[in-house]
C-alpha cells in the first residue's frame, strides 16, 4: 500500500516465481516403469500412455527370461489439466516433477497436448529440492540401514582383530558359570564310577 504500482516489463523481464510454482509437469522417463498409476488417478483423464513389452535375457546362465514394459508415448493434455498434482504425488518412482515453466501458450487448443519430448525438456528446468531440516527425525529406513551397517562393521573389525564373538567363546569352553558347573558334574560322575581299591578319583568306598 505504501509503494507505487510498477508494471512488470514482460516478456523483456521475466517474473520471479515462488520456488514451488506449478507451471507444467516435467517427465524423467528413465524412472518411468509404465505402472499407469498417474493415468488412473488423474481426475481429468488428461494423461495418455502407450507401451509395449520386451523380453530381457537372463542376467546369469541358466536364469529365466523376464519381460519389462517399454514406454512408447507419454503425453499430457494441458487444455484439460487442472494442475492438482495428484499424478506427481502418486508416482512411486519419482518420474514426474513440477517445473516453473509457464510459457507454453498455443494458438490452437489441440496443440496443448505435449508429448514426452517436450515434457523431458521441461524436466531440466525443475528446481533442486530444499535441503533437509537438520532438526528433523531421521527416516526409519535410513536408521535401520545405518544400524545394520554398523553391526556388520563391528563384526568385521572383531574378526580382523582375532577376537572371537561371545557365542564362540562359550563353544570353545571359555571359563564361566556353565563351564564350572559342567566340570563339577563330570568330576562327580568319575568319582561315583570308581570302584573301591582302584586308584583314581575319590569316591564311595575308596580309602582316603
C-alpha atoms as one frame of an Amber mdcrd trajectory, in Angstrom:
protein
   0.000   0.000   0.000   2.911   2.356   0.589   4.600   1.679  -2.746   3.605
   2.790  -6.181   2.370   0.176  -8.627   5.017  -0.775 -11.179   4.222  -2.575
 -14.405   6.463  -5.582 -14.966   8.156  -5.376 -18.336   7.193  -8.847 -19.524
   8.437 -10.549 -21.721  11.633  -8.469 -21.661  11.924  -9.138 -17.910  10.731
 -12.470 -16.572   8.886 -12.508 -13.244  10.430 -14.010 -10.127   8.285 -17.045
  -9.371   7.970 -18.734  -5.964  10.103 -21.875  -5.597   7.088 -24.214  -5.581
   5.244 -22.706  -8.538   3.055 -25.084 -10.530   3.870 -24.296 -14.111   3.991
 -27.507 -16.127   4.809 -31.161 -15.435   8.239 -32.477 -16.398   8.881 -36.149
 -17.174  12.034 -38.069 -16.200  11.303 -41.046 -18.417  14.249 -43.146 -17.188
  12.346 -43.600 -13.913   9.016 -44.401 -15.557   8.022 -48.084 -15.325   4.666
 -47.667 -17.119   2.768 -48.618 -13.956  -0.159 -46.426 -15.159  -0.831 -45.065
 -11.654  -0.687 -41.447 -12.804  -3.123 -42.068 -15.657  -5.571 -43.988 -13.446
  -5.538 -41.436 -10.621  -5.834 -38.359 -12.868  -9.327 -36.878 -12.252  -9.359
 -35.233 -15.696  -8.036 -38.233 -17.665  -5.585 -35.974 -19.453  -2.558 -38.331
 -19.380  -2.043 -40.673 -22.335   0.445 -43.553 -22.057   1.333 -46.233 -24.598
   3.863 -49.020 -24.093   4.913 -52.470 -25.266   6.595 -55.464 -23.623  10.125
 -56.632 -24.334  11.859 -59.837 -23.262  15.023 -59.331 -21.247  17.643 -62.127
 -21.442  18.686 -63.741 -18.143  21.416 -61.977 -16.198  23.205 -65.264 -15.403
  23.492 -68.509 -17.392  20.611 -70.830 -16.641  18.411 -67.977 -15.437  14.885
 -67.176 -16.516  13.958 -64.590 -19.119  11.955 -61.637 -17.890   9.630 -59.170
 -19.565   9.564 -55.415 -18.992   7.409 -52.534 -20.168   8.947 -50.044 -22.592
   7.485 -46.544 -22.798   6.293 -45.569 -26.294   4.215 -42.475 -25.580   3.674
 -40.193 -22.610   1.556 -37.119 -23.289  -0.351 -34.639 -21.146  -3.243 -32.533
 -22.423  -2.761 -29.215 -20.630  -6.063 -27.976 -22.020  -7.727 -30.425 -19.589
  -5.166 -30.452 -16.785  -6.264 -28.626 -13.629  -2.790 -28.711 -12.002  -3.914
 -30.697  -8.969  -0.576 -32.540  -8.733  -2.132 -35.930  -7.972  -0.085 -37.616
 -10.712   3.139 -36.310  -9.156   2.118 -37.419  -5.658   1.116 -40.982  -6.623
   4.147 -41.713  -8.823   6.146 -44.282  -6.788   9.322 -43.933  -8.868   9.790
 -40.129  -8.989   9.222 -39.770 -12.714   7.044 -36.610 -12.635   8.016 -33.201
 -11.250   6.676 -29.655 -11.172   8.510 -27.228 -13.440   8.108 -23.428 -13.105
   7.845 -23.043 -16.908   4.645 -21.285 -17.910   5.293 -20.075 -21.468   3.572
 -22.818 -23.422   0.591 -20.977 -24.906  -0.637 -22.090 -28.336  -2.945 -20.591
 -30.919  -4.769 -23.905 -31.326  -6.138 -25.770 -28.322  -5.245 -29.080 -29.943
  -1.563 -28.162 -29.718  -1.711 -28.076 -25.905  -1.243 -31.859 -25.813   2.514
 -32.081 -25.263   4.395 -35.296 -25.905   7.211 -36.817 -23.862   9.963 -34.970
 -25.769   8.581 -31.622 -24.643   7.932 -32.934 -21.137  11.551 -34.063 -20.936
  12.774 -30.599 -21.918  10.797 -29.126 -19.035  12.425 -31.644 -16.688  15.744
 -29.771 -16.869  14.148 -26.594 -15.502  12.880 -28.302 -12.332  14.483 -26.569
  -9.314  16.521 -28.550  -6.814  14.671 -29.683  -3.678  15.323 -27.712  -0.493
  17.930 -29.185   1.873  16.540 -31.425   4.625  15.873 -29.940   8.028  18.776
 -30.704  10.355  16.415 -30.946  13.342  14.084 -33.412  11.610  13.873 -37.053
  12.688  15.891 -39.483  10.583  13.724 -41.698   8.332  13.144 -45.213   9.655
  14.576 -46.854   6.541  17.846 -44.923   6.815  18.093 -45.564  10.570  17.579
 -49.327  10.097  20.144 -49.442   7.298  22.622 -47.489   9.423  22.234 -49.899
  12.379  22.770 -52.910  10.123  25.867 -51.361   8.559  27.326 -50.500  11.994
  26.701 -54.053  13.225  28.433 -55.594  10.225  31.351 -53.208  10.531  31.775
 -54.157  14.210  31.724 -57.880  13.367  34.307 -57.433  10.625  36.535 -55.411
  12.958  36.297 -58.141  15.621  37.165 -60.862  13.111  40.149 -58.912  11.819
  41.390 -58.357  15.375  41.179 -62.110  16.053  38.722 -61.795  18.910  36.000
 -64.496  18.763  32.473 -63.484  19.472  30.676 -64.298  22.741  28.917 -67.344
  21.264  32.208 -68.771  20.018  33.792 -68.290  23.484  31.121 -70.444  25.080
  31.501 -73.146  22.437  35.266 -73.342  22.905  34.924 -73.872  26.697  35.888
 -70.474  27.962  35.548 -70.093  31.754  32.116 -69.233  33.011  29.383 -70.372
  35.365  28.059 -73.026  32.975  31.558 -74.367  32.301  32.345 -74.679  36.006
  29.056 -76.495  36.704  29.696 -78.906  33.834  33.203 -79.604  35.169  31.909
 -80.347  38.684  29.295 -82.745  37.307  31.891 -84.666  35.308  34.143 -84.974
  38.390  31.226 -86.288  40.451  30.387 -88.894  37.808  34.003 -90.078  37.635
  34.106 -90.377  41.437  30.901 -92.456  41.526  32.133 -94.834  38.804  35.492
 -95.519  40.501  35.463 -98.953  42.241  36.845 -99.491  45.771  40.567-100.138
  45.933  41.290 -98.734  42.478  43.437 -95.669  42.144  41.642 -92.729  40.690
  39.162 -90.135  41.694  37.923 -90.355  45.282  34.508 -91.984  45.505  32.298
 -94.048  47.747  34.258 -96.971  49.265  37.684 -95.579  48.380  40.206 -95.316
  51.141  41.479 -91.842  51.747
